[in-house]
Amino acid sequence: MALLGPDGTVLAANAALATLLRTSPERMTSVGAGPLLGLTGDSHTGAAFHDVLTGRRDRLRCTRRIARPDGSSLRAEITLAHTGSRPLLLTVEDVGERDTLREQLRHLRMHDPVTRLPNRALFFERLAAACEDAPRRRHRGAAGATGRIGLCYLDLDGFKAVNDTLGHHVGDELLTAVAARLLVCARPGGHLVARLGGDEFALLLRDSTGTGQATALAAAVLAALQHPFDIAGHRLAVSASIGVVEREAAGASATGLMQAADTTLYWAKTDGKARWTLFDPERNEHRMTRQALSRTLRQAVVRGEFVLEYQPLVALDTGELRGVEALVRWEHPHFGRLAPNRFIGLAEEDGSIVQLGRWVLAESCRQARSWQQAYPATPLVVSVNVAVRQMWDSDLVADVGAILRETGLPARLLQLELTESAVMGSAGRPLQALHALHEMGVRIAIDDFGTGYSNLAYMSRLPVSALKLDGSFVQGFRSAEHPNPADETIVEALVDLAHRLGLTVTAECVENAEQAERLRRIGCDTGQGWHYSRPVPAAAISELLR
């Protein structure tokens, strides 16, 4: 510490200040504090120093490097303030050790203790800086500046098995060895390598030259990991799934890039692992659409956004209308009319298929009852699809019974369609439900038959009354000039066996008269497809019944 006069000269100084500056207290007396501490070399700090001396400012606090007389320097925090009496109080604190300790602590906080690589926090910091700096560097015309950024986000395949069987100490050694190989891959391009946690790593390509550079780096990483690792007496093999993102840095954000990389990594795993996958905007848009649909499915049922269309089931021998299949459509306020393949899978995943299926069943039965009352001479069977999850997660028998009572529809005019996977191997509650529905008088049909188990012997023990042949078989009937005799032989055999078991057979996807005639000759009972009609509103079916 030192006391300064109104002109900034040192009136008195303690020994500690002399020790910091490596001089003596006597040699500092009557010396200007501004030049002594280098305050006047900076115009801004010099002006603030002068304002404190003249009383226009109460206090000055700054951190700067001070040159010592012996040529060395120290980093110090300087404070100058009024004391209430005439002399001003100057304090100088050596913050070099504090700053060094702070840097050491920051390094520990920003680096992974196992691999010594930058951790997630530092990687995000560098990624954010790259997103911000890349456009500016290109605008300034900096050497090598492309204004682009690349990211390889990888996850080790099979690492969990190593941890679970050999222990975490072997797992940590494996991670360290993997990190070393990643550094070798990244070194030629000067790319940043980081461990984000667990068995996840990331490589940052600043000023990327394009997708080719990013995918080449991903391929190099995969090649480097193909060689086994010798760890603690074990020869270990791991691969990696890598999500690759490369784009213009302008408008990009660290969060957005990581979300895209995470999505692409998931694709790489889904596509079979041990590979890299490049971010695809169209595929991502499809994923975003799926998420948007999934979020609003349940409320869409409540809001009445679903409608039903009906596709005729026609007798192949007489051409008479025997029934209809109810097909649900989603009138989405943003995406327009959606076919079942856009949302049924989502509904099965999140369980909303139970709520949606109950609505479809009730609406179909209500409409079928309306047709029965309007056209009693033409009994029309309505066929409704039932998902596997409806068999397990709801009381289907109770739902069907209640709906039939409410609508007044005879049970014989309702047919429930289940896929082979839903029926084959049925036991416990699903099997009991099938028998209860059969005893109620409801018909049970197997949809898309021939693409799953196709176990007619097993089905003979189930209360099934109809088979719907998958459309892939009918495609072989498309042209008399180029017939597929194998398809025709299979269909003929299936129809014969089904009839021997007392089952009726419906052919799906009948597209022309030639197919219909050949199916009729084989003995197929009913047909369904665009040859007869596309799915149409209930009013169009009413016109056919008149």
PDB file of C-alpha atoms in Angstrom, residues 259-424:
ATOM      1  CA  GLN A 259     -29.679 -31.364 -31.970  1.00  0.00           C
ATOM      2  CA  ALA A 260     -29.115 -32.120 -35.648  1.00  0.00           C
ATOM      3  CA  ALA A 261     -26.021 -34.198 -34.826  1.00  0.00           C
ATOM      4  CA  ASP A 262     -27.893 -36.112 -32.120  1.00  0.00           C
ATOM      5  CA  THR A 263     -30.713 -36.878 -34.543  1.00  0.00           C
ATOM      6  CA  THR A 264     -28.252 -38.027 -37.201  1.00  0.00           C
ATOM      7  CA  LEU A 265     -26.416 -40.218 -34.677  1.00  0.00           C
ATOM      8  CA  TYR A 266     -29.741 -41.875 -33.871  1.00  0.00           C
ATOM      9  CA  TRP A 267     -30.242 -42.523 -37.594  1.00  0.00           C
ATOM     10  CA  ALA A 268     -26.793 -44.128 -37.814  1.00  0.00           C
ATOM     11  CA  LYS A 269     -27.692 -46.483 -34.961  1.00  0.00           C
ATOM     12  CA  THR A 270     -31.110 -47.222 -36.425  1.00  0.00           C
ATOM     13  CA  ASP A 271     -29.573 -47.945 -39.839  1.00  0.00           C
ATOM     14  CA  GLY A 272     -27.386 -50.681 -38.367  1.00  0.00           C
ATOM     15  CA  LYS A 273     -24.553 -49.092 -36.316  1.00  0.00           C
ATOM     16  CA  ALA A 274     -20.840 -49.095 -37.240  1.00  0.00           C
ATOM     17  CA  ARG A 275     -21.419 -46.395 -39.835  1.00  0.00           C
ATOM     18  CA  TRP A 276     -21.639 -42.667 -40.372  1.00  0.00           C
ATOM     19  CA  THR A 277     -24.831 -40.945 -41.499  1.00  0.00           C
ATOM     20  CA  LEU A 278     -25.047 -37.450 -42.960  1.00  0.00           C
ATOM     21  CA  PHE A 279     -27.783 -35.101 -41.789  1.00  0.00           C
ATOM     22  CA  ASP A 280     -30.700 -35.103 -44.229  1.00  0.00           C
ATOM     23  CA  PRO A 281     -33.080 -32.106 -44.008  1.00  0.00           C
ATOM     24  CA  GLU A 282     -35.947 -34.059 -45.621  1.00  0.00           C
ATOM     25  CA  ARG A 283     -35.553 -36.988 -43.254  1.00  0.00           C
ATOM     26  CA  ASN A 284     -35.403 -34.561 -40.348  1.00  0.00           C
ATOM     27  CA  GLU A 285     -38.535 -32.808 -41.570  1.00  0.00           C
ATOM     28  CA  HIS A 286     -40.288 -36.179 -41.575  1.00  0.00           C
ATOM     29  CA  ARG A 287     -39.096 -36.768 -38.011  1.00  0.00           C
ATOM     30  CA  MET A 288     -40.317 -33.331 -36.919  1.00  0.00           C
ATOM     31  CA  THR A 289     -43.666 -34.016 -38.562  1.00  0.00           C
ATOM     32  CA  ARG A 290     -43.938 -37.334 -36.712  1.00  0.00           C
ATOM     33  CA  GLN A 291     -43.225 -35.561 -33.428  1.00  0.00           C
ATOM     34  CA  ALA A 292     -45.797 -32.867 -34.178  1.00  0.00           C
ATOM     35  CA  LEU A 293     -48.409 -35.495 -35.027  1.00  0.00           C
ATOM     36  CA  SER A 294     -47.582 -37.555 -31.948  1.00  0.00           C
ATOM     37  CA  ARG A 295     -48.013 -34.536 -29.671  1.00  0.00           C
ATOM     38  CA  THR A 296     -51.495 -33.758 -30.974  1.00  0.00           C
ATOM     39  CA  LEU A 297     -52.949 -37.238 -31.553  1.00  0.00           C
ATOM     40  CA  ARG A 298     -54.948 -37.573 -28.364  1.00  0.00           C
ATOM     41  CA  GLN A 299     -56.440 -34.101 -28.566  1.00  0.00           C
ATOM     42  CA  ALA A 300     -57.274 -34.639 -32.239  1.00  0.00           C
ATOM     43  CA  VAL A 301     -59.712 -37.391 -31.236  1.00  0.00           C
ATOM     44  CA  VAL A 302     -61.362 -35.051 -28.734  1.00  0.00           C
ATOM     45  CA  ARG A 303     -61.512 -32.223 -31.304  1.00  0.00           C
ATOM     46  CA  GLY A 304     -63.153 -34.511 -33.877  1.00  0.00           C
ATOM     47  CA  GLU A 305     -60.414 -34.201 -36.500  1.00  0.00           C
ATOM     48  CA  PHE A 306     -60.793 -37.817 -37.693  1.00  0.00           C
ATOM     49  CA  VAL A 307     -63.201 -38.956 -40.395  1.00  0.00           C
ATOM     50  CA  LEU A 308     -64.045 -42.353 -41.867  1.00  0.00           C
ATOM     51  CA  GLU A 309     -64.116 -43.511 -45.458  1.00  0.00           C
ATOM     52  CA  TYR A 310     -65.385 -46.886 -46.602  1.00  0.00           C
ATOM     53  CA  GLN A 311     -64.050 -49.234 -49.284  1.00  0.00           C
ATOM     54  CA  PRO A 312     -66.467 -51.801 -50.726  1.00  0.00           C
ATOM     55  CA  LEU A 313     -66.033 -55.574 -50.361  1.00  0.00           C
ATOM     56  CA  VAL A 314     -67.573 -57.120 -53.478  1.00  0.00           C
ATOM     57  CA  ALA A 315     -68.629 -60.727 -54.162  1.00  0.00           C
ATOM     58  CA  LEU A 316     -66.427 -61.984 -56.990  1.00  0.00           C
ATOM     59  CA  ASP A 317     -69.072 -64.379 -58.361  1.00  0.00           C
ATOM     60  CA  THR A 318     -72.060 -62.025 -58.455  1.00  0.00           C
ATOM     61  CA  GLY A 319     -70.555 -58.520 -58.163  1.00  0.00           C
ATOM     62  CA  GLU A 320     -72.855 -57.742 -55.240  1.00  0.00           C
ATOM     63  CA  LEU A 321     -71.809 -55.437 -52.430  1.00  0.00           C
ATOM     64  CA  ARG A 322     -71.214 -57.600 -49.381  1.00  0.00           C
ATOM     65  CA  GLY A 323     -69.546 -55.219 -46.975  1.00  0.00           C
ATOM     66  CA  VAL A 324     -67.234 -52.282 -46.460  1.00  0.00           C
ATOM     67  CA  GLU A 325     -63.970 -51.709 -44.672  1.00  0.00           C
ATOM     68  CA  ALA A 326     -63.848 -48.598 -42.482  1.00  0.00           C
ATOM     69  CA  LEU A 327     -60.652 -46.621 -43.047  1.00  0.00           C
ATOM     70  CA  VAL A 328     -59.800 -43.680 -40.810  1.00  0.00           C
ATOM     71  CA  ARG A 329     -58.390 -40.386 -42.111  1.00  0.00           C
ATOM     72  CA  TRP A 330     -57.004 -37.457 -40.134  1.00  0.00           C
ATOM     73  CA  GLU A 331     -58.122 -34.013 -41.259  1.00  0.00           C
ATOM     74  CA  HIS A 332     -55.130 -32.268 -39.751  1.00  0.00           C
ATOM     75  CA  PRO A 333     -55.435 -28.471 -39.495  1.00  0.00           C
ATOM     76  CA  HIS A 334     -51.826 -27.963 -40.656  1.00  0.00           C
ATOM     77  CA  PHE A 335     -50.828 -31.019 -42.729  1.00  0.00           C
ATOM     78  CA  GLY A 336     -54.174 -31.615 -44.439  1.00  0.00           C
ATOM     79  CA  ARG A 337     -55.753 -35.043 -44.939  1.00  0.00           C
ATOM     80  CA  LEU A 338     -53.480 -37.815 -43.661  1.00  0.00           C
ATOM     81  CA  ALA A 339     -53.737 -41.499 -44.554  1.00  0.00           C
ATOM     82  CA  PRO A 340     -53.528 -44.136 -41.785  1.00  0.00           C
ATOM     83  CA  ASN A 341     -49.877 -44.963 -42.523  1.00  0.00           C
ATOM     84  CA  ARG A 342     -48.972 -41.459 -41.345  1.00  0.00           C
ATOM     85  CA  PHE A 343     -50.372 -41.791 -37.828  1.00  0.00           C
ATOM     86  CA  ILE A 344     -51.529 -45.307 -36.877  1.00  0.00           C
ATOM     87  CA  GLY A 345     -47.981 -46.389 -36.009  1.00  0.00           C
ATOM     88  CA  LEU A 346     -47.598 -43.302 -33.795  1.00  0.00           C
ATOM     89  CA  ALA A 347     -50.920 -44.021 -32.117  1.00  0.00           C
ATOM     90  CA  GLU A 348     -49.799 -47.568 -31.347  1.00  0.00           C
ATOM     91  CA  GLU A 349     -46.515 -46.286 -29.905  1.00  0.00           C
ATOM     92  CA  ASP A 350     -48.056 -43.801 -27.472  1.00  0.00           C
ATOM     93  CA  GLY A 351     -51.196 -45.777 -26.648  1.00  0.00           C
ATOM     94  CA  SER A 352     -53.668 -43.329 -28.188  1.00  0.00           C
ATOM     95  CA  ILE A 353     -54.692 -46.126 -30.579  1.00  0.00           C
ATOM     96  CA  VAL A 354     -57.028 -47.349 -27.824  1.00  0.00           C
ATOM     97  CA  GLN A 355     -58.922 -44.061 -27.740  1.00  0.00           C
ATOM     98  CA  LEU A 356     -58.834 -43.674 -31.538  1.00  0.00           C
ATOM     99  CA  GLY A 357     -59.803 -47.318 -32.131  1.00  0.00           C
ATOM    100  CA  ARG A 358     -62.796 -46.988 -29.829  1.00  0.00           C
ATOM    101  CA  TRP A 359     -63.994 -43.936 -31.781  1.00  0.00           C
ATOM    102  CA  VAL A 360     -63.537 -45.707 -35.139  1.00  0.00           C
ATOM    103  CA  LEU A 361     -65.454 -48.732 -33.869  1.00  0.00           C
ATOM    104  CA  ALA A 362     -68.319 -46.633 -32.521  1.00  0.00           C
ATOM    105  CA  GLU A 363     -68.592 -44.450 -35.632  1.00  0.00           C
ATOM    106  CA  SER A 364     -68.426 -47.466 -37.974  1.00  0.00           C
ATOM    107  CA  CYS A 365     -71.155 -49.301 -36.075  1.00  0.00           C
ATOM    108  CA  ARG A 366     -73.341 -46.186 -35.985  1.00  0.00           C
ATOM    109  CA  GLN A 367     -73.021 -45.811 -39.768  1.00  0.00           C
ATOM    110  CA  ALA A 368     -73.574 -49.530 -40.388  1.00  0.00           C
ATOM    111  CA  ARG A 369     -76.757 -49.408 -38.301  1.00  0.00           C
ATOM    112  CA  SER A 370     -77.925 -46.425 -40.345  1.00  0.00           C
ATOM    113  CA  TRP A 371     -77.443 -48.416 -43.569  1.00  0.00           C
ATOM    114  CA  GLN A 372     -79.224 -51.427 -42.087  1.00  0.00           C
ATOM    115  CA  GLN A 373     -82.246 -49.311 -41.192  1.00  0.00           C
ATOM    116  CA  ALA A 374     -82.300 -47.544 -44.559  1.00  0.00           C
ATOM    117  CA  TYR A 375     -81.693 -50.677 -46.685  1.00  0.00           C
ATOM    118  CA  PRO A 376     -82.903 -53.701 -44.679  1.00  0.00           C
ATOM    119  CA  ALA A 377     -82.908 -55.933 -47.767  1.00  0.00           C
ATOM    120  CA  THR A 378     -79.149 -55.483 -48.257  1.00  0.00           C
ATOM    121  CA  PRO A 379     -77.304 -56.510 -45.078  1.00  0.00           C
ATOM    122  CA  LEU A 380     -73.901 -54.886 -45.137  1.00  0.00           C
ATOM    123  CA  VAL A 381     -70.998 -56.083 -42.975  1.00  0.00           C
ATOM    124  CA  VAL A 382     -68.704 -53.323 -41.716  1.00  0.00           C
ATOM    125  CA  SER A 383     -65.117 -54.382 -41.209  1.00  0.00           C
ATOM    126  CA  VAL A 384     -63.040 -52.490 -38.625  1.00  0.00           C
ATOM    127  CA  ASN A 385     -59.300 -52.808 -38.058  1.00  0.00           C
ATOM    128  CA  VAL A 386     -58.132 -53.596 -34.523  1.00  0.00           C
ATOM    129  CA  ALA A 387     -54.536 -52.972 -33.428  1.00  0.00           C
ATOM    130  CA  VAL A 388     -52.499 -55.319 -31.262  1.00  0.00           C
ATOM    131  CA  ARG A 389     -52.395 -52.766 -28.461  1.00  0.00           C
ATOM    132  CA  GLN A 390     -56.180 -52.606 -28.353  1.00  0.00           C
ATOM    133  CA  MET A 391     -56.180 -56.319 -27.535  1.00  0.00           C
ATOM    134  CA  TRP A 392     -53.905 -55.782 -24.553  1.00  0.00           C
ATOM    135  CA  ASP A 393     -54.554 -52.263 -23.274  1.00  0.00           C
ATOM    136  CA  SER A 394     -58.339 -52.079 -23.405  1.00  0.00           C
ATOM    137  CA  ASP A 395     -61.326 -54.233 -22.605  1.00  0.00           C
ATOM    138  CA  LEU A 396     -62.159 -54.815 -26.255  1.00  0.00           C
ATOM    139  CA  VAL A 397     -65.009 -57.211 -25.514  1.00  0.00           C
ATOM    140  CA  ALA A 398     -66.700 -54.724 -23.195  1.00  0.00           C
ATOM    141  CA  ASP A 399     -66.165 -51.881 -25.694  1.00  0.00           C
ATOM    142  CA  VAL A 400     -67.658 -53.886 -28.575  1.00  0.00           C
ATOM    143  CA  GLY A 401     -70.610 -55.041 -26.464  1.00  0.00           C
ATOM    144  CA  ALA A 402     -71.390 -51.518 -25.274  1.00  0.00           C
ATOM    145  CA  ILE A 403     -71.145 -50.044 -28.780  1.00  0.00           C
ATOM    146  CA  LEU A 404     -73.370 -52.728 -30.298  1.00  0.00           C
ATOM    147  CA  ARG A 405     -75.985 -52.066 -27.593  1.00  0.00           C
ATOM    148  CA  GLU A 406     -75.790 -48.298 -28.037  1.00  0.00           C
ATOM    149  CA  THR A 407     -76.027 -48.387 -31.840  1.00  0.00           C
ATOM    150  CA  GLY A 408     -78.384 -51.368 -32.154  1.00  0.00           C
ATOM    151  CA  LEU A 409     -76.187 -52.990 -34.804  1.00  0.00           C
ATOM    152  CA  PRO A 410     -76.492 -56.803 -34.930  1.00  0.00           C
ATOM    153  CA  ALA A 411     -73.187 -58.463 -34.044  1.00  0.00           C
ATOM    154  CA  ARG A 412     -73.263 -60.506 -37.287  1.00  0.00           C
ATOM    155  CA  LEU A 413     -72.835 -57.266 -39.282  1.00  0.00           C
ATOM    156  CA  LEU A 414     -69.564 -56.385 -37.523  1.00  0.00           C
ATOM    157  CA  GLN A 415     -66.234 -57.861 -38.592  1.00  0.00           C
ATOM    158  CA  LEU A 416     -63.021 -57.092 -36.715  1.00  0.00           C
ATOM    159  CA  GLU A 417     -59.777 -57.279 -38.718  1.00  0.00           C
ATOM    160  CA  LEU A 418     -56.577 -58.236 -36.908  1.00  0.00           C
ATOM    161  CA  THR A 419     -53.120 -58.776 -38.372  1.00  0.00           C
ATOM    162  CA  GLU A 420     -51.464 -62.182 -38.189  1.00  0.00           C
ATOM    163  CA  SER A 421     -48.993 -60.889 -35.601  1.00  0.00           C
ATOM    164  CA  ALA A 422     -51.911 -59.928 -33.359  1.00  0.00           C
ATOM    165  CA  VAL A 423     -53.574 -63.329 -33.611  1.00  0.00           C
ATOM    166  CA  MET A 424     -50.791 -65.896 -33.936  1.00  0.00           C
TER     167      MET A 424
END
